Coordinates of C-alpha atoms in Angstrom, one line a residue:
M1 CA 0.4 -0.3 0.2
S2 CA 1.0 3.5 -0.8
V3 CA 0.5 6.1 1.4
S4 CA 0.0 9.2 -1.4
N5 CA 0.6 13.0 -1.1
P6 CA -2.4 15.8 -1.2
E7 CA -2.3 15.6 -4.8
F8 CA -3.9 12.3 -5.1
S9 CA -7.1 12.8 -7.3
E10 CA -9.5 10.8 -9.6
S11 CA -7.7 12.7 -12.6
S12 CA -4.0 11.2 -11.5
L13 CA -5.6 7.2 -11.8
L14 CA -6.9 7.2 -15.2
R15 CA -4.8 5.2 -16.7
P16 CA -2.6 2.2 -15.0
V17 CA 1.1 2.5 -15.1
E18 CA 2.7 -0.3 -16.2
I19 CA 2.6 -3.7 -14.4
S20 CA 5.2 -6.7 -14.0
R21 CA 3.1 -10.3 -14.6
E22 CA 6.5 -11.7 -12.7
D23 CA 3.7 -12.4 -9.8
H24 CA 0.5 -12.5 -12.2
P25 CA -1.8 -15.5 -10.8
H26 CA -2.1 -16.8 -13.8
K27 CA 2.0 -16.4 -15.3
K28 CA 2.4 -19.8 -17.5
G29 CA 5.4 -21.0 -19.2
A30 CA 5.7 -23.4 -22.1
S31 CA 5.6 -27.0 -21.6
I32 CA 4.2 -30.2 -22.8
S33 CA 2.0 -30.2 -19.9
L34 CA 0.1 -26.9 -20.1
M35 CA -0.1 -27.9 -24.3
F36 CA -1.9 -30.8 -23.4
A37 CA -4.6 -29.1 -21.2
A38 CA -4.2 -26.5 -24.1
I39 CA -5.7 -29.1 -26.3
G40 CA -8.6 -30.0 -23.7
V41 CA -10.4 -26.7 -23.3
V42 CA -9.0 -24.4 -26.2
F43 CA -9.4 -26.2 -29.4
G44 CA -12.8 -28.2 -28.6
D45 CA -15.1 -26.0 -30.8
I46 CA -12.3 -25.7 -33.8
G47 CA -11.5 -29.9 -33.1
T48 CA -15.4 -30.6 -33.6
S49 CA -15.9 -28.7 -36.8
P50 CA -15.1 -32.0 -38.9
L51 CA -18.4 -33.1 -38.1
Y52 CA -20.9 -30.5 -40.2
A53 CA -18.4 -28.4 -42.4
L54 CA -17.2 -30.6 -45.5
K55 CA -20.7 -31.8 -45.2
E56 CA -22.4 -27.9 -45.4
C57 CA -19.8 -27.4 -48.2
F58 CA -21.2 -30.4 -51.0
S59 CA -24.9 -29.5 -50.0
P60 CA -26.8 -29.7 -52.8
D61 CA -28.8 -26.3 -51.8
H62 CA -25.2 -24.6 -53.0
G63 CA -26.2 -26.0 -56.5
I64 CA -22.9 -27.2 -57.5
P65 CA -22.3 -30.2 -59.7
F66 CA -19.8 -32.9 -57.8
S67 CA -16.7 -33.5 -59.6
A68 CA -13.1 -34.4 -58.6
D69 CA -12.0 -30.8 -59.6
A70 CA -15.2 -29.0 -57.0
V71 CA -13.8 -31.6 -54.2
Y72 CA -9.8 -30.2 -55.1
G73 CA -11.5 -26.6 -54.9
V74 CA -12.9 -27.4 -51.8
I75 CA -10.3 -28.6 -49.4
S76 CA -7.8 -26.5 -51.4
M77 CA -9.8 -23.3 -49.6
V78 CA -10.1 -25.0 -46.4
F79 CA -6.1 -26.0 -46.6
W80 CA -5.1 -22.0 -47.1
A81 CA -7.9 -20.7 -44.7
F82 CA -6.3 -22.7 -42.0
A83 CA -2.8 -21.2 -43.4
I84 CA -4.2 -17.6 -44.1
V85 CA -6.6 -17.4 -41.0
V86 CA -5.8 -19.3 -37.8
S87 CA -2.0 -20.5 -38.2
L88 CA -0.6 -16.8 -39.8
K89 CA -3.2 -13.5 -38.9
Y90 CA -4.4 -15.5 -34.6
V91 CA -2.0 -17.5 -34.0
L92 CA 1.7 -15.9 -35.3
F93 CA -0.1 -12.4 -35.2
V94 CA -3.1 -11.0 -33.0
M95 CA -1.8 -13.9 -30.2
R96 CA 0.8 -11.2 -29.8
A97 CA -1.3 -8.1 -29.4
N98 CA -2.3 -9.1 -25.8
N99 CA -2.7 -7.5 -22.5
H100 CA -0.2 -7.9 -19.8
G101 CA -0.5 -11.9 -20.9
E102 CA -4.3 -12.0 -21.3
G103 CA -6.0 -12.2 -24.3
G104 CA -9.7 -12.1 -26.0
I105 CA -11.8 -9.0 -28.0
L106 CA -12.4 -7.0 -24.3
A107 CA -8.5 -7.3 -23.4
L108 CA -7.9 -6.8 -26.5
M109 CA -10.7 -3.6 -26.5
A110 CA -8.7 -2.3 -23.1
L111 CA -5.2 -2.3 -24.7
A112 CA -6.1 -0.1 -28.0
L113 CA -7.8 2.0 -25.7
R114 CA -4.8 3.6 -24.3
T115 CA -4.1 4.6 -27.5
A116 CA -6.8 7.2 -27.3
P117 CA -7.4 10.0 -25.3
V118 CA -9.9 9.3 -23.2
N119 CA -14.2 10.2 -23.7
S120 CA -12.6 11.3 -27.6
K121 CA -14.3 10.2 -30.4
R122 CA -11.6 7.9 -30.9
S123 CA -11.9 6.0 -28.3
L124 CA -15.6 5.4 -28.6
L125 CA -15.2 4.1 -31.6
I126 CA -12.4 1.6 -29.9
I127 CA -15.1 1.0 -27.3
M128 CA -18.2 0.8 -30.2
A129 CA -16.2 -1.9 -31.7
G130 CA -14.8 -4.3 -28.8
V131 CA -18.5 -4.3 -27.5
F132 CA -20.1 -5.1 -30.9
G133 CA -17.5 -7.9 -31.3
A134 CA -18.1 -8.7 -27.5
C135 CA -21.6 -8.9 -28.6
M136 CA -21.4 -11.3 -31.7
F137 CA -19.1 -13.6 -29.7
Y138 CA -22.5 -14.4 -27.5
G139 CA -24.3 -15.6 -30.5
D140 CA -21.5 -17.8 -30.8
A141 CA -21.8 -19.0 -27.3
I142 CA -25.3 -19.6 -28.0
I143 CA -25.1 -21.5 -31.7
T144 CA -21.6 -23.4 -30.9
P145 CA -23.7 -26.0 -28.1
A146 CA -26.4 -26.4 -30.0
I147 CA -24.7 -27.1 -33.8
S148 CA -21.5 -28.9 -32.1
V149 CA -23.8 -31.2 -30.2
L150 CA -26.9 -31.8 -32.4
S151 CA -24.2 -32.5 -35.1
A152 CA -22.3 -35.2 -33.2
V153 CA -25.9 -36.4 -32.4
E154 CA -26.3 -37.0 -35.9
G155 CA -24.5 -39.6 -36.4
L156 CA -27.4 -42.4 -35.2
E157 CA -28.5 -41.1 -38.4
V158 CA -25.8 -43.3 -40.3
I159 CA -26.7 -46.1 -38.1
S160 CA -30.3 -46.3 -38.4
S161 CA -32.9 -44.2 -40.2
D162 CA -35.8 -45.1 -37.6
L163 CA -33.7 -43.2 -35.2
T164 CA -34.2 -40.2 -36.8
R165 CA -36.5 -38.9 -34.3
Y166 CA -34.3 -39.1 -31.3
I167 CA -31.8 -37.0 -32.0
I168 CA -33.5 -33.9 -31.0
P169 CA -34.5 -35.3 -27.7
I170 CA -31.3 -36.7 -27.0
T171 CA -29.2 -33.3 -28.0
I172 CA -31.9 -31.2 -26.0
F173 CA -31.1 -33.9 -23.1
I174 CA -27.1 -33.3 -23.6
L175 CA -27.6 -29.6 -23.2
V176 CA -30.0 -29.6 -20.4
I177 CA -27.1 -32.2 -18.4
L178 CA -24.2 -29.7 -19.5
F179 CA -26.0 -26.4 -18.6
F180 CA -26.8 -28.0 -15.4
I181 CA -23.3 -29.3 -14.1
Q182 CA -22.3 -25.7 -14.5
K183 CA -22.6 -24.5 -11.2
T184 CA -20.3 -27.6 -10.2
G185 CA -17.2 -25.9 -11.5
T186 CA -15.6 -27.0 -14.6
D187 CA -12.5 -28.1 -11.6
L188 CA -13.0 -31.8 -11.8
V189 CA -14.6 -32.1 -15.8
G190 CA -11.5 -29.9 -16.8
K191 CA -9.1 -33.3 -16.0
L192 CA -10.4 -35.1 -18.0
F193 CA -10.9 -32.4 -21.3
G194 CA -7.0 -32.7 -22.7
P195 CA -6.7 -36.6 -22.2
I196 CA -10.6 -36.3 -24.7
M197 CA -9.9 -34.5 -27.0
M198 CA -5.9 -36.1 -27.2
V199 CA -8.2 -39.3 -28.2
W200 CA -10.6 -37.2 -30.7
F201 CA -7.5 -35.6 -32.4
I202 CA -5.5 -39.1 -32.8
A203 CA -8.8 -40.8 -34.1
I204 CA -9.8 -37.7 -36.5
G205 CA -6.3 -37.9 -37.9
L206 CA -6.0 -41.9 -37.9
M207 CA -9.3 -41.7 -40.1
G208 CA -8.3 -39.8 -42.8
V209 CA -4.6 -41.2 -42.7
H210 CA -6.8 -44.1 -43.7
Q211 CA -8.7 -42.2 -46.5
V212 CA -6.0 -40.7 -48.1
I213 CA -3.6 -43.6 -48.1
Q214 CA -6.9 -45.3 -50.1
N215 CA -6.2 -42.1 -52.6
P216 CA -3.3 -39.9 -52.0
A217 CA -3.7 -37.5 -55.0
I218 CA -6.0 -35.7 -52.6
F219 CA -2.3 -33.9 -51.2
A220 CA -2.7 -32.3 -54.6
A221 CA -5.3 -29.6 -53.3
I222 CA -2.4 -28.1 -51.6
N223 CA -2.0 -26.3 -54.6
P224 CA -3.7 -22.6 -54.5
L225 CA -4.7 -22.8 -58.1
F226 CA -7.6 -25.2 -57.3
A227 CA -8.8 -22.6 -55.3
I228 CA -8.6 -19.9 -56.7
R229 CA -10.0 -21.8 -60.3
F230 CA -12.9 -23.6 -58.2
L231 CA -14.5 -20.1 -57.3
I232 CA -13.4 -18.3 -60.9
E233 CA -15.9 -21.2 -62.0
H234 CA -18.4 -21.3 -60.2
S235 CA -18.5 -17.5 -59.7
L236 CA -21.6 -16.5 -57.2
Q237 CA -22.4 -20.5 -56.3
G238 CA -18.4 -20.5 -55.2
F239 CA -18.4 -18.0 -53.4
I240 CA -22.1 -19.2 -51.4
V241 CA -19.3 -22.3 -50.9
L242 CA -16.9 -19.9 -49.5
G243 CA -19.1 -19.1 -46.4
A244 CA -19.3 -22.8 -45.4
V245 CA -15.5 -23.3 -46.1
F246 CA -15.8 -20.9 -42.9
L247 CA -17.4 -23.4 -41.0
V248 CA -13.6 -25.0 -40.7
L249 CA -12.0 -21.6 -38.7
T250 CA -14.9 -21.8 -36.2
G251 CA -13.4 -21.5 -32.6
A252 CA -9.9 -19.8 -34.1
E253 CA -10.9 -16.6 -31.6
A254 CA -11.1 -19.2 -28.6
L255 CA -6.9 -19.4 -29.3
Y256 CA -6.8 -16.0 -28.7
A257 CA -9.7 -15.5 -25.8
D258 CA -8.3 -18.5 -23.7
M259 CA -4.6 -17.3 -23.6
G260 CA -4.4 -16.4 -20.5
H261 CA -5.2 -19.3 -19.2
F262 CA -2.6 -21.5 -20.6
G263 CA 0.1 -18.8 -22.2
L264 CA 1.0 -18.0 -25.8
K265 CA 3.4 -20.8 -26.4
P266 CA 1.4 -23.9 -25.2
I267 CA -1.3 -23.0 -27.7
R268 CA 1.3 -22.8 -30.7
M269 CA 2.6 -25.9 -29.9
G270 CA -0.5 -27.4 -29.7
W271 CA -2.0 -26.0 -32.7
F272 CA 1.2 -26.5 -35.0
F273 CA 2.1 -30.0 -33.9
I274 CA -0.7 -31.7 -32.6
V275 CA -4.4 -29.9 -34.0
M276 CA -3.8 -28.1 -37.3
P277 CA -2.1 -31.9 -38.6
C278 CA -5.0 -34.1 -37.5
L279 CA -7.4 -31.9 -38.7
L280 CA -6.2 -31.2 -42.2
L281 CA -5.6 -35.1 -42.3
N282 CA -9.4 -35.6 -41.6
Y283 CA -10.3 -33.1 -44.1
F284 CA -8.8 -34.3 -46.5
G285 CA -9.6 -37.7 -45.6
Q286 CA -13.3 -36.9 -46.4
G287 CA -11.9 -35.3 -50.1
A288 CA -10.1 -38.5 -50.7
M289 CA -12.9 -40.4 -49.5
F290 CA -15.1 -38.3 -51.5
L291 CA -12.9 -38.4 -55.0
S292 CA -13.6 -42.5 -54.2
N293 CA -17.1 -42.5 -53.2
P294 CA -19.4 -39.6 -53.6
E295 CA -22.3 -40.9 -52.2
T296 CA -20.4 -40.4 -48.8
I297 CA -21.5 -37.0 -48.4
T298 CA -24.6 -36.8 -47.5
N299 CA -22.7 -37.7 -43.8
P300 CA -19.0 -37.7 -44.7
F301 CA -17.3 -37.8 -41.1
F302 CA -19.2 -40.7 -40.1
L303 CA -19.0 -43.0 -43.1
M304 CA -15.3 -42.6 -42.6
V305 CA -15.5 -45.8 -40.7
P306 CA -16.7 -48.8 -40.6
E307 CA -20.2 -49.8 -39.5
F308 CA -19.3 -51.1 -36.2
L309 CA -17.3 -48.0 -35.6
V310 CA -20.2 -45.8 -35.8
F311 CA -21.8 -45.8 -32.5
P312 CA -17.9 -45.8 -30.8
L313 CA -17.3 -42.7 -32.3
V314 CA -21.0 -41.0 -31.3
I315 CA -20.3 -41.4 -28.2
L316 CA -16.5 -40.2 -28.5
A317 CA -17.8 -37.3 -30.8
T318 CA -20.5 -36.2 -28.5
A319 CA -18.3 -36.1 -25.7
A320 CA -15.8 -33.3 -27.5
T321 CA -18.6 -31.6 -28.4
V322 CA -19.8 -31.3 -24.9
I323 CA -15.9 -30.3 -24.0
A324 CA -16.3 -27.7 -26.6
S325 CA -19.8 -26.3 -25.3
Q326 CA -18.2 -26.4 -22.5
A327 CA -15.0 -23.8 -23.2
V328 CA -17.6 -21.7 -25.1
I329 CA -19.8 -21.4 -22.3
S330 CA -17.2 -20.3 -19.8
G331 CA -16.0 -18.4 -22.3
A332 CA -19.5 -16.0 -21.7
F333 CA -19.1 -16.1 -17.9
S334 CA -15.5 -14.9 -18.2
M335 CA -16.1 -12.0 -20.7
T336 CA -19.7 -10.8 -18.8
S337 CA -17.4 -11.2 -15.4
Q338 CA -15.1 -8.4 -17.7
A339 CA -17.8 -6.8 -19.1
I340 CA -19.7 -6.2 -15.9
L341 CA -15.9 -5.0 -14.3
L342 CA -15.2 -2.7 -17.5
G343 CA -18.6 -1.1 -17.3
F344 CA -20.2 -2.0 -19.8
V345 CA -22.9 -5.0 -18.2
P346 CA -25.1 -4.0 -14.8
R347 CA -23.8 -6.7 -11.7
M348 CA -24.6 -9.7 -10.8
K349 CA -24.1 -12.6 -9.4
V350 CA -20.3 -14.2 -9.7
R351 CA -19.3 -17.6 -8.1
H352 CA -15.9 -19.0 -8.0
T353 CA -16.3 -22.3 -8.3
S354 CA -12.2 -23.4 -7.5
D355 CA -10.7 -22.0 -4.7
R356 CA -7.4 -22.3 -6.8
E357 CA -8.3 -21.0 -10.3
I358 CA -9.0 -17.2 -10.3
G359 CA -10.9 -17.5 -14.5
Q360 CA -13.5 -20.6 -12.8
I361 CA -16.4 -18.6 -11.8
Y362 CA -20.4 -19.2 -12.8
M363 CA -22.5 -17.0 -13.7
P364 CA -26.2 -18.4 -12.5
L365 CA -28.1 -15.4 -14.6
V366 CA -25.9 -16.1 -17.8
N367 CA -26.4 -19.9 -17.7
W368 CA -29.8 -20.6 -17.7
A369 CA -30.2 -17.7 -20.3
L370 CA -27.8 -18.9 -22.8
L371 CA -29.6 -23.1 -21.7
I372 CA -33.3 -21.3 -22.7
L373 CA -31.3 -19.4 -26.3
V374 CA -30.3 -22.5 -26.5
I375 CA -32.7 -25.0 -26.7
A376 CA -34.8 -22.2 -28.5
V377 CA -31.9 -22.9 -31.6
V378 CA -32.5 -26.3 -31.5
L379 CA -36.2 -26.4 -31.5
A380 CA -35.9 -23.5 -34.4
F381 CA -33.6 -25.0 -36.5
K382 CA -34.1 -28.6 -36.1
K383 CA -30.7 -29.7 -38.2
S384 CA -27.3 -28.6 -37.8
E385 CA -27.1 -27.7 -41.6
N386 CA -29.6 -25.5 -41.1
L387 CA -27.7 -23.5 -38.1
A388 CA -24.4 -23.3 -40.1
A389 CA -25.8 -20.0 -41.8
A390 CA -26.1 -18.6 -38.5
Y391 CA -23.1 -19.8 -37.5
G392 CA -20.9 -18.4 -39.5
I393 CA -21.7 -15.1 -39.5
A394 CA -20.9 -14.6 -35.5
V395 CA -18.1 -15.8 -36.0
T396 CA -16.9 -13.4 -39.2
T397 CA -18.0 -10.6 -37.6
T398 CA -15.7 -11.4 -34.5
M399 CA -13.2 -11.2 -36.2
I400 CA -13.4 -8.6 -38.8
V401 CA -13.5 -6.5 -34.8
T402 CA -10.0 -8.6 -33.8
T403 CA -8.5 -7.2 -37.3
F404 CA -9.8 -3.6 -36.7
L405 CA -8.4 -3.7 -32.4
A406 CA -5.3 -5.6 -33.8
A407 CA -4.3 -2.6 -36.1
I408 CA -4.7 -0.2 -33.8
V409 CA -2.3 -2.3 -31.5
M410 CA 0.4 -2.7 -34.2
R411 CA 0.6 1.1 -35.8
V412 CA 0.5 2.7 -32.1
V413 CA 1.4 0.2 -29.2
W414 CA 3.6 -1.9 -31.2
R415 CA 4.6 1.3 -33.5
W416 CA 5.1 -0.9 -36.6
N417 CA 6.1 0.7 -39.9
T418 CA 2.6 2.5 -41.2
L419 CA 3.2 0.5 -44.6
L420 CA 3.8 -3.0 -43.1
V421 CA 0.5 -2.7 -41.0
T422 CA -1.4 -1.6 -44.3
L423 CA 0.0 -4.4 -45.9
V424 CA -0.2 -7.0 -43.5
I425 CA -4.0 -5.7 -42.2
S426 CA -5.2 -5.1 -45.8
A427 CA -4.5 -9.2 -46.2
F428 CA -6.1 -10.2 -43.8
L429 CA -9.2 -8.0 -43.6
V430 CA -9.2 -9.4 -47.8
V431 CA -9.6 -12.6 -46.5
D432 CA -11.9 -11.6 -43.3
L433 CA -13.9 -9.5 -45.9
A434 CA -14.3 -11.9 -48.5
F435 CA -15.9 -14.7 -45.4
L436 CA -18.2 -12.4 -44.4
T437 CA -19.6 -11.6 -47.4
A438 CA -20.0 -15.0 -48.1
N439 CA -22.1 -15.4 -44.9
L440 CA -23.9 -12.3 -45.4
L441 CA -25.8 -14.0 -48.1
K442 CA -26.9 -16.6 -46.0
I443 CA -28.7 -13.8 -43.9
M444 CA -32.3 -15.1 -44.1
E445 CA -31.5 -19.0 -43.9
G446 CA -30.7 -18.2 -40.5
G447 CA -27.5 -15.4 -40.4
W448 CA -30.5 -13.5 -39.1
F449 CA -30.7 -14.9 -35.7
P450 CA -26.6 -13.7 -34.5
L451 CA -27.1 -10.8 -36.0
L452 CA -30.1 -9.6 -34.1
L453 CA -28.8 -10.9 -30.7
G454 CA -25.7 -9.1 -31.1
A455 CA -27.7 -6.1 -31.8
A456 CA -29.8 -6.6 -28.8
C457 CA -27.0 -7.2 -27.2
F458 CA -25.0 -4.2 -28.1
L459 CA -27.8 -1.7 -27.2
L460 CA -28.4 -2.9 -23.6
L461 CA -24.6 -2.6 -23.1
M462 CA -24.3 0.9 -24.9
T463 CA -27.2 2.0 -22.9
W464 CA -25.4 0.9 -19.4
Y465 CA -22.0 2.5 -20.6
Q466 CA -23.6 5.9 -22.0
G467 CA -25.8 6.1 -18.5
R468 CA -23.4 5.3 -16.1
K469 CA -21.2 8.0 -17.8
I470 CA -24.2 10.2 -17.4
L471 CA -24.6 9.7 -13.7
R472 CA -20.6 10.0 -13.1
H473 CA -20.8 13.6 -15.2
N474 CA -23.8 14.7 -13.6
A475 CA -22.2 13.1 -9.8
M476 CA -19.1 15.8 -10.6
N477 CA -21.2 18.8 -11.9
N478 CA -23.6 18.8 -9.3
G479 CA -20.8 17.3 -6.7
I480 CA -19.4 18.6 -3.3
E481 CA -15.5 19.2 -3.5
L482 CA -15.0 16.2 -0.7
K483 CA -11.6 18.6 0.1
S484 CA -13.0 22.0 1.4
F485 CA -15.8 20.0 2.6
I486 CA -14.3 17.9 5.5
E487 CA -11.9 21.2 6.0
A488 CA -15.8 23.5 6.8
L489 CA -17.1 20.5 8.5
M490 CA -14.6 20.0 10.8
Q491 CA -14.6 24.1 11.8
H492 CA -18.3 23.0 13.5
P493 CA -17.9 19.3 14.1
P494 CA -21.1 17.0 14.8
H495 CA -21.2 14.5 17.2
R496 CA -18.1 11.8 17.0
V497 CA -19.5 8.5 17.6
E498 CA -17.7 5.3 17.8
G499 CA -16.3 2.5 15.7
T500 CA -15.5 2.9 11.8
A501 CA -17.4 4.2 9.0
V502 CA -16.8 3.5 5.5
F503 CA -18.6 5.3 2.8
L504 CA -18.3 3.5 -1.1
T505 CA -17.8 6.6 -3.8
A506 CA -17.9 6.8 -7.3
H507 CA -15.3 9.4 -7.2
V508 CA -12.6 10.5 -4.8
D509 CA -12.8 13.8 -5.1
Y510 CA -16.7 14.1 -4.5
V511 CA -18.6 13.6 -1.2
P512 CA -20.3 10.7 -2.4
V513 CA -24.6 11.2 -1.9
S514 CA -25.0 8.6 1.8
F515 CA -22.3 10.4 3.6
L516 CA -24.3 13.6 3.2
H517 CA -27.5 11.4 3.8
N518 CA -26.1 10.1 7.4
L519 CA -25.1 14.0 8.4
K520 CA -28.7 14.9 7.4
H521 CA -30.2 12.5 9.1
N522 CA -28.4 11.3 11.8
H523 CA -26.1 14.1 12.8
V524 CA -23.5 12.4 13.8
L525 CA -19.8 11.3 12.2
H526 CA -18.2 8.1 12.7
E527 CA -14.7 8.1 15.0
R528 CA -12.8 7.2 11.6
V529 CA -14.6 7.3 8.1
F530 CA -12.8 6.4 5.0
F531 CA -14.2 7.4 1.5
L532 CA -13.6 4.1 -0.6
K533 CA -13.5 3.8 -4.2
V534 CA -13.1 0.5 -6.5
S535 CA -11.6 1.2 -9.7
I536 CA -11.0 -1.5 -12.8
W537 CA -7.7 -1.0 -14.7
D538 CA -7.9 -1.8 -18.4
V539 CA -5.2 -5.1 -17.3
P540 CA -6.0 -8.1 -16.7
Y541 CA -4.8 -9.0 -12.5
V542 CA -2.7 -5.9 -10.6
K543 CA -0.6 -6.6 -8.4
D544 CA -1.7 -7.2 -4.2
S545 CA 1.7 -4.2 -4.0
E546 CA -0.2 -2.3 -6.3
R547 CA -3.8 -2.4 -5.1
I548 CA -3.9 0.3 -2.2
T549 CA -4.1 3.9 -2.0
L550 CA -4.5 5.8 0.8
R551 CA -4.6 9.7 1.7
D552 CA -5.0 10.6 5.0
L553 CA -7.3 14.1 5.7
G554 CA -7.0 14.3 9.4
N555 CA -9.1 13.8 11.8
G556 CA -9.8 9.8 11.5
I557 CA -10.4 10.8 8.1
Y558 CA -9.5 8.6 4.9
V559 CA -9.7 8.5 1.1
V560 CA -8.9 5.1 -0.4
R561 CA -8.6 4.1 -3.9
A562 CA -8.8 0.0 -4.2
V563 CA -7.7 -1.0 -7.7
Y564 CA -8.8 -4.1 -9.8
G565 CA -8.2 -5.6 -13.1
F566 CA -10.9 -6.9 -15.4
N567 CA -10.3 -10.6 -14.7
E568 CA -10.5 -9.9 -10.9
T569 CA -13.7 -9.7 -8.7
P570 CA -13.1 -7.0 -5.8
D571 CA -13.2 -8.2 -2.3
M572 CA -13.8 -5.9 0.6
G573 CA -12.4 -8.5 3.0
Q574 CA -8.9 -8.3 0.7
I575 CA -9.3 -4.4 0.8
I576 CA -9.7 -4.5 4.6
E577 CA -6.9 -6.8 4.8
L578 CA -4.4 -5.5 2.4
I579 CA -4.9 -1.7 4.7
E580 CA -4.1 -3.6 8.3
K581 CA -0.8 -5.1 6.5
S582 CA 0.6 -2.3 5.1
S583 CA -0.5 0.9 8.0
D584 CA -0.9 1.1 11.2
L585 CA -4.8 1.2 10.6
K586 CA -7.0 -2.1 12.3
F587 CA -10.6 -2.7 11.6
D588 CA -12.8 -4.6 14.4
L589 CA -15.6 -6.1 11.5
M590 CA -18.1 -6.0 14.3
N591 CA -17.5 -2.4 15.2
T592 CA -17.0 -1.4 11.4
S593 CA -20.3 0.1 8.9
F594 CA -20.6 0.2 5.1
F595 CA -22.9 2.7 3.4
L596 CA -24.2 2.6 -0.1
S597 CA -26.2 4.6 -1.9
R598 CA -29.3 3.1 -3.5
D599 CA -30.6 5.2 -5.8
T600 CA -33.6 5.4 -7.7
I601 CA -33.3 6.3 -11.6
V602 CA -36.0 8.6 -12.7
S603 CA -35.7 9.5 -16.8
T604 CA -36.8 13.1 -17.7
E605 CA -36.4 15.3 -20.4
I606 CA -32.6 16.4 -19.4
P607 CA -29.8 16.3 -22.5
G608 CA -28.5 13.2 -22.4
M609 CA -29.8 9.7 -24.2
A610 CA -33.0 9.5 -26.2
I611 CA -36.1 8.9 -23.3
W612 CA -36.6 5.1 -24.3
R613 CA -32.9 4.6 -23.7
E614 CA -32.9 6.3 -20.9
K615 CA -36.3 4.3 -19.0
L616 CA -34.3 1.2 -20.8
F617 CA -31.4 2.3 -18.5
C618 CA -33.4 3.1 -15.1
W619 CA -35.2 -0.4 -15.5
M620 CA -31.5 -2.2 -16.0
Y621 CA -30.1 0.2 -13.1
Q622 CA -33.4 -1.1 -10.6
N623 CA -32.7 -4.9 -11.2
A624 CA -29.1 -5.0 -11.2
G625 CA -27.4 -7.0 -8.4
R626 CA -26.7 -5.3 -5.3
Q627 CA -23.4 -3.4 -4.7
S628 CA -23.0 -5.3 -1.3
D629 CA -22.9 -8.9 -2.5
F630 CA -20.6 -8.2 -5.4
F631 CA -18.2 -6.4 -3.0
K632 CA -18.7 -9.2 -0.5
I633 CA -19.9 -7.0 2.0
P634 CA -20.7 -8.5 4.9
A635 CA -24.9 -7.9 5.5
N636 CA -25.1 -7.0 9.1
R637 CA -22.4 -4.3 8.2
L638 CA -24.5 -2.6 6.0
V639 CA -26.5 0.2 5.7
E640 CA -27.9 1.6 2.2
L641 CA -29.6 5.4 1.9
G642 CA -31.7 5.7 -1.2
A643 CA -31.8 8.9 -3.2
K644 CA -33.6 9.9 -6.3
V645 CA -31.2 10.5 -9.0
E646 CA -32.8 12.5 -12.9
I647 CA -31.0 11.7 -15.4

């Protein structure tokens, strides 16, 4: 803890200093064991795409006649999609743009924000881009469990057509079980992820080898001319197929988002040494099978093995898709937690499911909302091929936003040459925009769903962000300067009573409303008074030695600033412990009261947001989680004082 000088103020702490990751709780070195752990979590989504990707590429709806040239063209596009988008863009370039080791679109947004002046148009543009990309991720979090589990269970059709009517009930049953076990945490289940996914990748790799041996000519598809010729010859239909080819890339964003859990090198090792070779072998194997037996296009993945192995493969595929779904559900929890701390989502209940791993959390509201939406998607779309159109748009949009934010980081943070950044980003954008345009052609087939969901989430998140910004602005304009108020108060002090009072404040330079109400109604001042401001910095973690800053105003009155990263959860007990460890100030919790403002927000004609958005913000504010629960304040030591606030 540091005791600051009298210049301590809100504005002086708007941007964090550079924080070393030496004491980072998630610091990981590159190792074989971490690589296997990453395979179990990071690659589940992209690793299960062989179940449905090529099946969708050769769908009769695309109107492309089957031919050997078509097979070579599609497999060539798959190969170069892996090489350019995943290997080059994400693994080699984008993953370097980490925020103190943490990845993901919100972490990248926070990193890019450091390059823009606070409250500038540039910072607003970066925020809007990052928030929209995050909103589209929620579409991914809903569609991934639906399409993955559904495509795995559809393998039962290969065994017998009589089993078709059981596909949707079995899918929903598996999904319900998956979401119900979320509250127990992924600690135990996570230990099984690595071995199961290793078996999965080895299995799909061997399946591909078996087919490739019978028709090794398929390796000629590595030549990019096959892909170019296919797109030229088939024009619009070829462009539509490009949207289906993109399905092989779903899950690439997870490599970046989960980087903080495992580190850059283990993920790179896992991708280049195990995951990409096995996936490519399977895709090339499916292509080789098509050349020898065109009828297998109906369900190529499960028809790669003899009939007696289909049922065990269905079981393994179901396990792999559950793991892929688990990873994206956990990602939704983590992203929502980050969004809360960054000020884009109202507070809600967060439960930590592991005493050892900070990142393992459970959010009941998010969990049950996802379950309802996932079941609705399964019932509405019914088949994995119907969901394919919806899947692509969600992921391509997030990828384009990632490219946009990465360009800012490359130019301003890394200080790369402008020409180099232009060349690299232009190359990535050409590919991204091609995939996005191809997927936009399928809006009416289901692509409208993630766009509608993303737009609704974007509206909610930006309304909350702008509403809170208006509240802060009003508090500063109408607030009373803290230092001068305390000086005036101490000239004629009210009656002092025993004990300690902690007043949570939104701004260290202004008097909190709860303090004014306490003076007005109770006419007393506690023996010790702390004005506590909890701030979230745009870094994932903050070391305990840098977490607390304290200023002594005299007469037993202190101002405390507690700083947390966006991957941490504020904890009042921890804050008190850190104050005690680094000072001579001691707390008796049974003699300490915590004062909070429980405001009622009312929409008015005052310039700000549109009236309907103000009413939406008021509804979100009144239904947000309680501050006391979020900051883990003891219920029996809490005092809430209400006020009406107009916006």
